[in-house]
Amino acid sequence: MPAAEVGVLALQGAYREHAARLRGLGASVREVRLPRDLAGLAGLVLPGGESTTMVRLMDEYALWAPLRDFHARGGALWGTCAGAILLAAEVTGASPAAPAQRSLGLIDVTVQRNAFGRQLDSFTTPLEVAGLDTPFPAVFIRAPVITHAGPGVEVLARHGGEAVLARQGRVMASSFHPELTPDARLHELFLGLLEQRAPRVGGGAESAPARPPTLPGSA
Amino acid sequence: MSEQQTGTPQIKQGFAEMFKGGVIMDVVTADQARIAEAAGATAVMALERVPADIRKDGGVARMSDPKMIKEIIGAVSIPVMAKVRIGHVVEAQILQALGVDFIDESEVLTPADEQFHILKSDFAVPFVCGAKNLGEALRRVGEGASMIRTKGEAGTGNVVEAVRHARTVLGEIRAIQARPAEELMTVARDLQAPYELVKYVHANGKLPVVNFAAGGVATPADAALMMYLGLDGVFVGSGIFKSSNPERRAQAIVKAVTHYQNPDLLAEISEDLGAPMTGINIDDLIPAERLAARGW
C-alpha cells in the first residue's frame, strides 16, 4: 500500500512522538514549520504543547490561511490537547493578560483551556471511546475540554461528563495525549480519515470551515 | 473515576515532553511573566533575582516569596516553574502547596544540603535538575527528576559551559550505546548511576526524560546551537531581561528554537535585536563563584 504522507506541526511540543507513531503505522511523515511544508500532504497532526506559543509562531510565519486552505483542499487534521485548542471555533480560558486566543475554526467546538486545573490536577484514566472495544489509556495534562459542540460534531468520548474527543468530517480534536501511550488505535482512526478522501493539491471545492473563525486569522 | 491517577511518572514526564522545542524564561515580576508569555515562552520560571543579579549581589539565594509566585501564577496561563535550593525538601513542599507546575532543584540558589538531593519521587509535582555529565543526570532521574537540563554557568551570558555539559552527556550516551550489554554493570559503577537507567540509555540512546539547555544562553544563535547539539529545548535567564530589548530578544529566541535548522531564517531572526547582556568570561570567575560546580 502506498504510504500516505502526513505532516506533524513541529513548531513546539510533542511532535516527535506523533511522528514516530505515524511512521510505525506505515505513514511517511514530514515536519511542518512553514506554509511551504504543507504541499502535497494528506493530513496534519497538531500536537500538544503550549497553545499560546504555537499561536505566536503561527502568526510569525503566516500559517493561518495556509492551514485553512489545507483543510479546504481536503486535508485531514487532528489536534491533540494544545492542537485541539488551535483547531477549535472558539477558545475560552485564555491568559488573564491576553485578549481572546485566536484559533483556526476548523471544527465547530468551544474549547476551554486548562479546564481540569494545573499540573497537579493532571491525570491518566481508562477512557471509553465510541467505536473502540476496550478503553483507551488517556493521558490528560493541563488538559482542555470541549464545552460546546455544534450540531455537525460527533462526540466520541466524555470524561466526567465533559466532551474530550470529537470529530467533524475529517477533523478530529482530543483533549488528551494518545501519543504518550503505546496504544495506536486513535492514530489508526486518523489515518483512516485520509483514505476516505484522497488529497489533491488545488483540488475541487470543499465544504467551507465549520464556522467562520471568530477573529481574523493573522495578527 | 476510581481508576483516575495523578502524579505518576507518566504524567510528570509526559508534561515535561510538552515543553520540547520551546523556551522557558526566568521572570522576577508578573509584568515580566506577561512579556514572556506574549513572546511565546512555553513556561516561566518565577524567581526573585535572575542569575546575573544573584551572582552580582552575592549572599544566600533562596526560594522566592510565595506572594510573588502567586502573582505570577495569576498573571499568565502558561505553566509556572519555581526554584528550590538543592536538598531543601521543605521549600519544595511549599512550592507544591502553592500549586506551581514544575520545581527546579537548582544550583543557581545556594545549596541547602551538600550531600543529598531531594527525593523527587515523593512529590506529585514534577522536578527538573541540572547535570554536567551522564552520571549526574541519571542519579537525578533515579531520584525522580522528570526533566534534566545542562547547568551551564548561569548569569554569565557565556554559553560555553552549557555546550560542554551537553556534549558530555550526549557523548557519554553514545559511548554507552557502543558497549556490549555485559559491560553495563561496570559502566553503572563508573558513572555512579542506577544500573536500570544505564540499561535504558543503552537500549534507547537517550535519557529517559527530556534534556534541556540552560546556563549562559544570550542570543538566538546560542539557543539554536543548543538545539543543533541535540537538546530538546532551552531555558533562558539573565540573557533576556538583562539585554537592551527584552521583548524582541525573547521573541527571537522562541523563533530560533523552532527554526534552528534553518540558517536563512536564523539570520533574519538575529537581526537588530539591540545589545545582548554583557557577558562574563568564565575564566575570570574565581572557583567559589562557579555555580555549575554545585550539585553532586
XYZ file of C-alpha atoms in Angstrom:
515
model
C 0.000 0.000 0.000
C 1.483 3.372 -0.910
C 2.053 5.278 2.287
C 0.010 8.416 2.787
C 2.157 11.425 3.502
C 1.213 13.041 6.769
C 2.506 16.214 8.369
C 3.099 16.980 12.007
C 3.059 20.628 13.004
C 6.544 20.975 14.509
C 6.517 24.469 15.963
C 6.806 23.173 19.523
C 5.586 20.322 21.723
C 5.218 16.562 21.338
C 5.568 16.414 17.575
C 8.273 13.723 17.561
C 6.040 11.257 19.435
C 3.245 11.723 16.884
C 5.695 11.396 14.013
C 7.151 8.171 15.422
C 3.699 6.678 15.971
C 2.507 7.563 12.468
C 5.696 6.153 10.923
C 5.145 2.982 12.930
C 1.771 2.668 11.216
C 3.333 2.921 7.758
C 2.748 6.597 7.011
C 5.511 8.764 5.669
C 5.834 11.815 7.878
C 7.035 15.368 7.331
C 7.582 18.059 9.940
C 5.701 21.268 9.158
C 7.143 24.599 10.308
C 6.422 26.876 7.357
C 3.484 27.147 4.917
C 5.515 25.590 2.101
C 5.911 22.393 4.160
C 2.186 21.627 3.676
C 2.419 20.949 -0.069
C 1.141 17.525 -1.040
C 0.253 16.307 2.443
C -2.885 14.239 3.019
C -3.227 15.013 6.705
C -1.748 17.039 9.511
C -1.442 16.400 13.240
C -1.283 19.411 15.566
C 0.439 18.143 18.718
C 0.204 19.019 22.381
C 2.458 21.677 23.824
C 1.677 25.280 24.697
C -1.086 26.702 22.536
C -0.045 30.316 23.252
C 3.465 29.543 21.977
C 2.098 27.898 18.839
C -0.281 30.804 18.162
C 2.659 33.193 18.387
C 4.720 31.118 15.930
C 1.739 30.697 13.577
C 1.450 34.491 13.482
C 5.135 34.903 12.831
C 5.201 32.651 9.775
C 1.674 33.353 8.494
C 0.400 29.795 8.876
C -3.269 30.615 9.486
C -4.528 30.941 5.924
C -2.401 28.075 4.566
C -3.782 25.744 7.252
C -7.362 26.742 6.419
C -6.604 26.245 2.721
C -5.152 22.844 3.528
C -8.450 21.877 5.141
C -10.474 23.345 2.273
C -8.453 21.329 -0.240
C -9.358 18.076 1.506
C -6.623 17.649 4.105
C -7.481 15.814 7.320
C -6.499 17.406 10.631
C -6.165 16.120 14.165
C -5.379 18.292 17.145
C -4.354 16.811 20.490
C -4.509 18.999 23.616
C -2.942 22.307 22.502
C -3.608 21.198 18.915
C -7.312 20.803 19.690
C -7.322 24.359 21.025
C -5.793 25.578 17.747
C -8.473 23.820 15.652
C -11.477 24.973 17.693
C -14.037 27.542 16.573
C -13.808 29.268 19.930
C -11.373 29.237 22.850
C -12.093 30.176 26.445
C -9.750 30.309 29.430
C -7.162 32.428 27.657
C -4.449 34.154 29.600
C -5.604 36.857 32.017
C -3.086 39.140 30.305
C -4.112 38.470 26.725
C -7.193 39.048 24.604
C -9.219 36.064 23.398
C -6.939 33.469 21.896
C -7.107 33.069 18.130
C -7.906 29.679 16.629
C -8.401 28.120 13.204
C -12.132 27.444 13.463
C -11.936 24.148 11.571
C -14.119 22.175 13.995
C -17.304 23.625 15.442
C -16.459 23.329 19.120
C -15.698 25.650 22.006
C -12.644 24.558 23.940
C -11.819 25.685 27.457
C -8.109 25.741 28.239
C -6.686 24.110 31.379
C -10.200 23.010 32.303
C -9.102 20.398 34.847
C -6.667 22.749 36.614
C -2.906 22.971 36.947
C -0.263 20.269 36.547
C -1.015 18.774 39.969
C -4.508 18.001 38.632
C -3.213 16.221 35.512
C -4.265 12.558 35.383
C -4.468 9.315 33.448
C -7.654 7.303 33.122
C -9.086 4.488 31.012
C -11.460 6.238 28.608
C -14.460 4.717 26.834
C -14.264 5.772 23.195
C -17.113 5.224 20.723
C -16.091 2.528 18.262
C -13.285 1.031 20.385
C -13.855 -2.340 22.087
C -11.758 -1.598 25.142
C -10.998 1.658 26.988
C -8.240 3.912 25.698
C -5.452 4.772 28.203
C -5.888 8.531 28.117
C -3.280 10.957 29.499
C -4.719 14.376 30.422
C -2.060 17.054 31.029
C -3.315 20.522 31.997
C -5.975 19.458 29.585
C -8.714 21.443 27.888
C -12.309 20.225 27.492
C -14.892 20.713 24.778
C -17.590 22.771 26.444
C -19.794 23.143 23.384
C -20.079 21.059 20.234
C -22.076 22.228 17.216
C -24.709 20.058 15.509
C -22.277 18.660 12.940
C -19.859 17.435 15.582
C -19.781 13.857 16.822
C -18.567 13.493 20.418
C -16.627 10.222 20.628
C -15.617 10.284 24.304
C -16.506 12.013 27.531
C -14.799 12.143 30.896
C -16.763 13.197 33.965
C -19.498 14.406 31.640
C -17.126 16.640 29.638
C -16.504 16.001 25.939
C -12.840 15.150 25.373
C -12.767 13.592 21.888
C -14.763 14.882 18.927
C -14.875 14.598 15.180
C -16.398 16.648 12.432
C -15.867 15.326 8.943
C -12.136 14.898 8.537
C -11.178 16.948 11.591
C -10.557 15.329 14.983
C -9.900 17.009 18.306
C -8.815 15.269 21.518
C -8.072 16.963 24.790
C -5.754 14.137 25.907
C -2.439 12.769 24.572
C -2.670 9.499 22.592
C 0.967 9.919 21.540
C 2.152 9.394 25.122
C 0.751 5.862 25.355
C 1.666 2.756 23.366
C -1.934 2.470 22.101
C -2.048 3.303 18.374
C -5.812 2.993 17.817
C -6.580 6.705 17.578
C -3.683 7.262 15.186
C -5.130 4.434 13.082
C -8.511 6.147 13.185
C -6.890 9.362 11.959
C -5.069 7.620 9.118
C -8.443 6.110 8.219
C -9.757 9.628 7.617
C -7.085 10.180 4.960
C -8.176 7.183 2.954
C -11.735 8.430 2.837
C -10.725 11.472 0.894
C -7.658 11.437 -1.264
C -5.978 14.842 -1.219
C -5.263 16.767 -4.362
C -3.362 19.972 -4.389
C -5.648 22.600 -5.840
C -8.416 20.003 -5.916
C -12.147 20.551 -6.203
C -14.176 22.808 -3.990
C -14.596 21.503 -0.483
C -17.000 22.481 2.180
C -16.104 25.673 3.939
C -14.831 25.590 7.524
C -17.463 24.515 10.009
C -17.992 28.037 11.175
C -16.183 31.211 10.289
C -13.443 31.919 12.805
C -14.395 34.468 15.381
C -11.294 36.550 14.844
C -9.117 37.358 11.853
C -6.502 34.721 11.310
C -3.429 36.861 11.207
C -2.209 39.434 13.647
C -13.465 7.540 38.465
C -11.516 5.335 40.854
C -9.085 4.406 38.094
C -8.011 8.002 37.655
C -4.371 8.515 38.662
C -2.405 11.684 39.310
C 1.257 12.461 39.962
C 2.557 9.304 38.242
C 5.923 9.242 36.437
C 3.977 9.049 33.151
C 2.051 12.233 33.980
C 5.133 14.089 35.157
C 7.386 13.032 32.288
C 4.577 13.498 29.764
C 4.144 17.078 30.946
C 7.886 17.663 30.501
C 7.576 16.383 26.914
C 5.171 19.235 26.163
C 7.921 21.829 26.654
C 10.021 20.362 23.842
C 11.072 22.759 21.128
C 10.205 25.587 23.473
C 11.778 28.258 25.626
C 11.317 28.561 29.390
C 12.066 32.070 30.619
C 13.183 33.345 34.030
C 10.958 36.149 35.330
C 11.012 38.123 38.556
C 7.719 40.052 38.269
C 4.210 39.465 36.948
C 4.924 42.053 34.228
C 7.938 40.129 33.020
C 5.833 36.951 33.056
C 3.301 38.640 30.772
C 6.094 39.724 28.415
C 7.457 36.170 28.370
C 4.030 34.679 27.645
C 3.359 37.190 24.872
C 6.759 36.403 23.364
C 5.863 32.703 23.137
C 7.518 31.187 26.230
C 6.234 27.667 26.954
C 6.626 28.323 30.697
C 8.039 30.884 33.064
C 10.445 30.312 35.946
C 9.477 32.546 38.875
C 12.445 33.697 40.926
C 13.427 36.693 42.992
C 16.588 37.601 41.117
C 17.846 36.432 37.751
C 21.174 34.585 37.970
C 23.206 37.636 36.842
C 21.904 39.550 39.881
C 22.358 36.611 42.252
C 25.945 36.497 41.043
C 26.401 40.250 41.449
C 24.654 40.625 44.808
C 26.110 37.568 46.464
C 24.643 36.373 49.766
C 22.368 33.367 50.215
C 19.899 32.845 47.352
C 16.705 31.070 48.401
C 13.229 30.077 47.213
C 11.164 33.115 46.174
C 8.479 34.805 48.248
C 5.224 32.831 47.805
C 3.371 36.112 47.257
C 5.439 36.840 44.168
C 4.934 33.287 42.884
C 1.171 33.582 43.373
C 1.149 36.890 41.481
C 2.952 35.275 38.583
C 0.604 32.265 38.627
C -2.294 34.704 38.462
C -0.771 36.738 35.638
C -0.323 34.079 32.939
C -1.989 30.942 31.605
C 1.221 29.094 30.734
C 2.859 26.772 33.297
C 4.793 28.379 36.155
C 8.009 26.861 37.482
C 9.972 27.937 40.550
C 13.341 27.105 42.074
C 14.312 25.456 45.354
C 17.749 25.050 46.864
C 19.426 21.690 46.314
C 18.258 19.331 49.039
C 15.699 21.733 50.518
C 12.727 19.394 50.924
C 10.590 21.944 52.741
C 10.976 24.653 50.120
C 9.766 22.034 47.623
C 6.779 21.153 49.817
C 5.883 24.840 49.968
C 6.058 25.245 46.187
C 3.920 22.139 45.720
C 1.379 23.565 48.161
C 1.332 26.804 46.136
C 0.397 24.791 43.035
C 3.454 25.543 40.920
C 3.584 23.320 37.843
C 7.285 22.360 37.960
C 10.094 22.698 40.516
C 13.723 23.364 39.583
C 16.097 21.964 42.216
C 18.711 24.462 41.211
C 22.406 25.042 41.775
C 21.748 28.718 40.964
C 20.384 29.058 44.504
C 22.691 28.439 47.456
C 22.606 24.700 48.235
C 20.851 23.710 51.456
C 22.423 20.238 51.568
C 25.957 19.454 50.488
C 25.411 15.729 50.246
C 21.847 14.841 49.294
C 19.324 15.964 46.720
C 15.562 15.868 47.261
C 13.808 12.515 46.776
C 11.700 13.839 43.953
C 9.639 10.673 43.503
C 7.924 11.589 46.798
C 6.284 14.590 45.127
C 3.289 14.871 42.791
C 4.782 17.964 41.186
C 7.479 17.206 38.567
C 11.098 18.325 39.029
C 13.872 19.489 36.738
C 17.501 19.189 37.846
C 20.781 20.303 36.342
C 23.538 17.900 35.287
C 27.078 18.312 33.988
C 27.501 14.699 32.892
C 25.560 11.498 32.371
C 26.176 10.025 35.825
C 24.793 13.146 37.463
C 21.808 13.172 35.073
C 20.949 9.526 35.799
C 21.290 9.997 39.568
C 18.778 12.831 39.365
C 16.420 10.712 37.222
C 16.868 7.899 39.740
C 15.691 10.293 42.456
C 12.628 11.078 40.350
C 13.509 14.096 38.192
C 11.175 14.369 35.182
C 13.447 16.673 33.187
C 17.219 17.258 33.018
C 18.964 20.433 31.941
C 22.571 21.415 31.494
C 23.928 23.557 34.284
C 25.897 25.887 32.098
C 27.306 28.840 34.003
C 24.156 30.792 34.799
C 24.205 34.574 34.731
C 27.321 34.879 32.566
C 25.824 35.218 29.095
C 28.536 32.747 28.085
C 27.229 29.528 26.561
C 30.494 27.583 26.710
C 29.694 25.600 29.853
C 26.232 24.636 28.610
C 27.861 23.366 25.425
C 30.401 21.416 27.466
C 27.663 19.775 29.557
C 25.515 18.976 26.525
C 28.475 17.481 24.625
C 29.477 15.481 27.696
C 26.034 13.978 28.357
C 25.301 13.243 24.695
C 28.798 11.855 24.103
C 28.525 9.575 27.128
C 25.157 8.331 25.851
C 26.756 7.435 22.504
C 29.628 5.712 24.298
C 27.198 3.559 26.315
C 25.351 2.577 23.176
C 28.596 1.220 21.773
C 29.226 -1.030 24.798
C 28.160 -4.701 24.881
C 25.403 -5.488 27.374
C 27.657 -7.457 29.701
C 29.766 -4.339 30.384
C 26.861 -2.191 31.583
C 27.121 -3.027 35.278
C 30.689 -1.768 35.261
C 29.574 1.298 33.307
C 26.959 1.917 36.017
C 29.618 1.580 38.704
C 31.945 4.012 36.927
C 29.186 6.553 36.309
C 27.759 6.057 39.809
C 24.391 5.735 38.105
C 21.470 3.301 38.598
C 22.011 0.127 36.551
C 18.430 0.040 35.239
C 18.814 3.558 33.856
C 22.147 2.697 32.233
C 20.365 -0.206 30.539
C 17.656 2.187 29.365
C 20.248 4.513 27.829
C 21.974 1.556 26.145
C 18.701 0.370 24.621
C 17.256 3.760 23.653
C 20.217 6.055 23.007
C 18.725 8.849 25.084
C 17.885 9.848 28.620
C 14.592 8.501 29.993
C 13.391 12.136 30.342
C 13.664 15.296 28.241
C 17.006 17.070 28.217
C 17.092 20.874 28.040
C 19.797 23.511 27.737
C 20.362 26.116 30.433
C 23.038 28.498 31.575
C 24.531 31.301 29.519
C 22.108 31.366 26.566
C 22.102 35.012 25.414
C 21.332 35.088 21.688
C 19.029 33.312 19.221
C 22.129 31.657 17.787
C 23.069 30.336 21.250
C 19.604 28.816 21.610
C 19.753 27.299 18.113
C 23.223 25.904 18.849
C 21.900 24.008 21.858
C 19.108 22.536 19.720
C 21.606 21.691 16.985
C 23.686 19.769 19.522
C 20.640 17.591 20.233
C 18.890 19.066 23.246
C 15.096 19.243 23.475
C 14.537 22.878 24.430
C 16.049 25.884 26.171
C 15.914 27.766 29.455
C 16.816 31.456 29.252
C 17.502 33.556 32.326
C 19.524 36.716 32.529
C 20.028 36.656 28.745
C 16.608 38.205 28.139
C 15.880 40.710 30.885
C 19.497 41.899 31.064
C 19.500 42.802 27.361
C 18.507 46.147 25.904
C 15.248 44.975 24.302
C 13.786 42.012 26.228
C 10.587 41.719 24.147
C 12.367 41.475 20.822
C 15.083 39.208 22.127
C 12.576 36.870 23.806
C 10.541 36.573 20.610
C 13.680 35.963 18.579
C 14.897 33.192 20.874
C 11.495 31.457 20.699
C 11.638 31.544 16.892
C 15.249 30.378 16.820
C 14.431 27.232 18.814
C 11.690 26.240 16.345
C 13.760 27.056 13.236
C 17.194 26.006 14.494
C 17.834 24.003 11.322
C 17.156 26.940 9.003
C 20.190 29.299 8.817
C 18.422 31.700 6.433
C 15.669 32.247 8.961
C 18.159 32.410 11.844
C 19.963 35.220 10.058
C 16.699 37.124 9.797
C 15.722 36.325 13.381
C 19.077 37.501 14.773
C 18.975 40.902 13.123
C 18.671 44.185 15.004
C 17.887 42.885 18.485
C 19.748 45.595 20.378
C 22.568 44.919 22.797
C 22.740 41.462 24.399
C 23.512 41.145 28.085
C 27.092 41.971 28.981
C 28.879 38.679 29.277
C 31.330 37.390 31.845
C 34.308 35.373 30.706
C 34.129 32.168 32.731
C 37.912 32.032 33.006
C 37.678 35.223 35.066
C 35.446 33.643 37.710
C 37.173 32.502 40.838
C 36.221 28.884 41.606
C 33.937 29.863 44.504
C 31.782 31.872 42.090
C 31.133 28.971 39.738
C 27.543 27.827 40.156
C 27.864 24.784 37.919
C 30.214 23.150 40.410
C 27.286 22.821 42.848
C 25.437 19.504 42.914
C 26.813 16.015 43.345
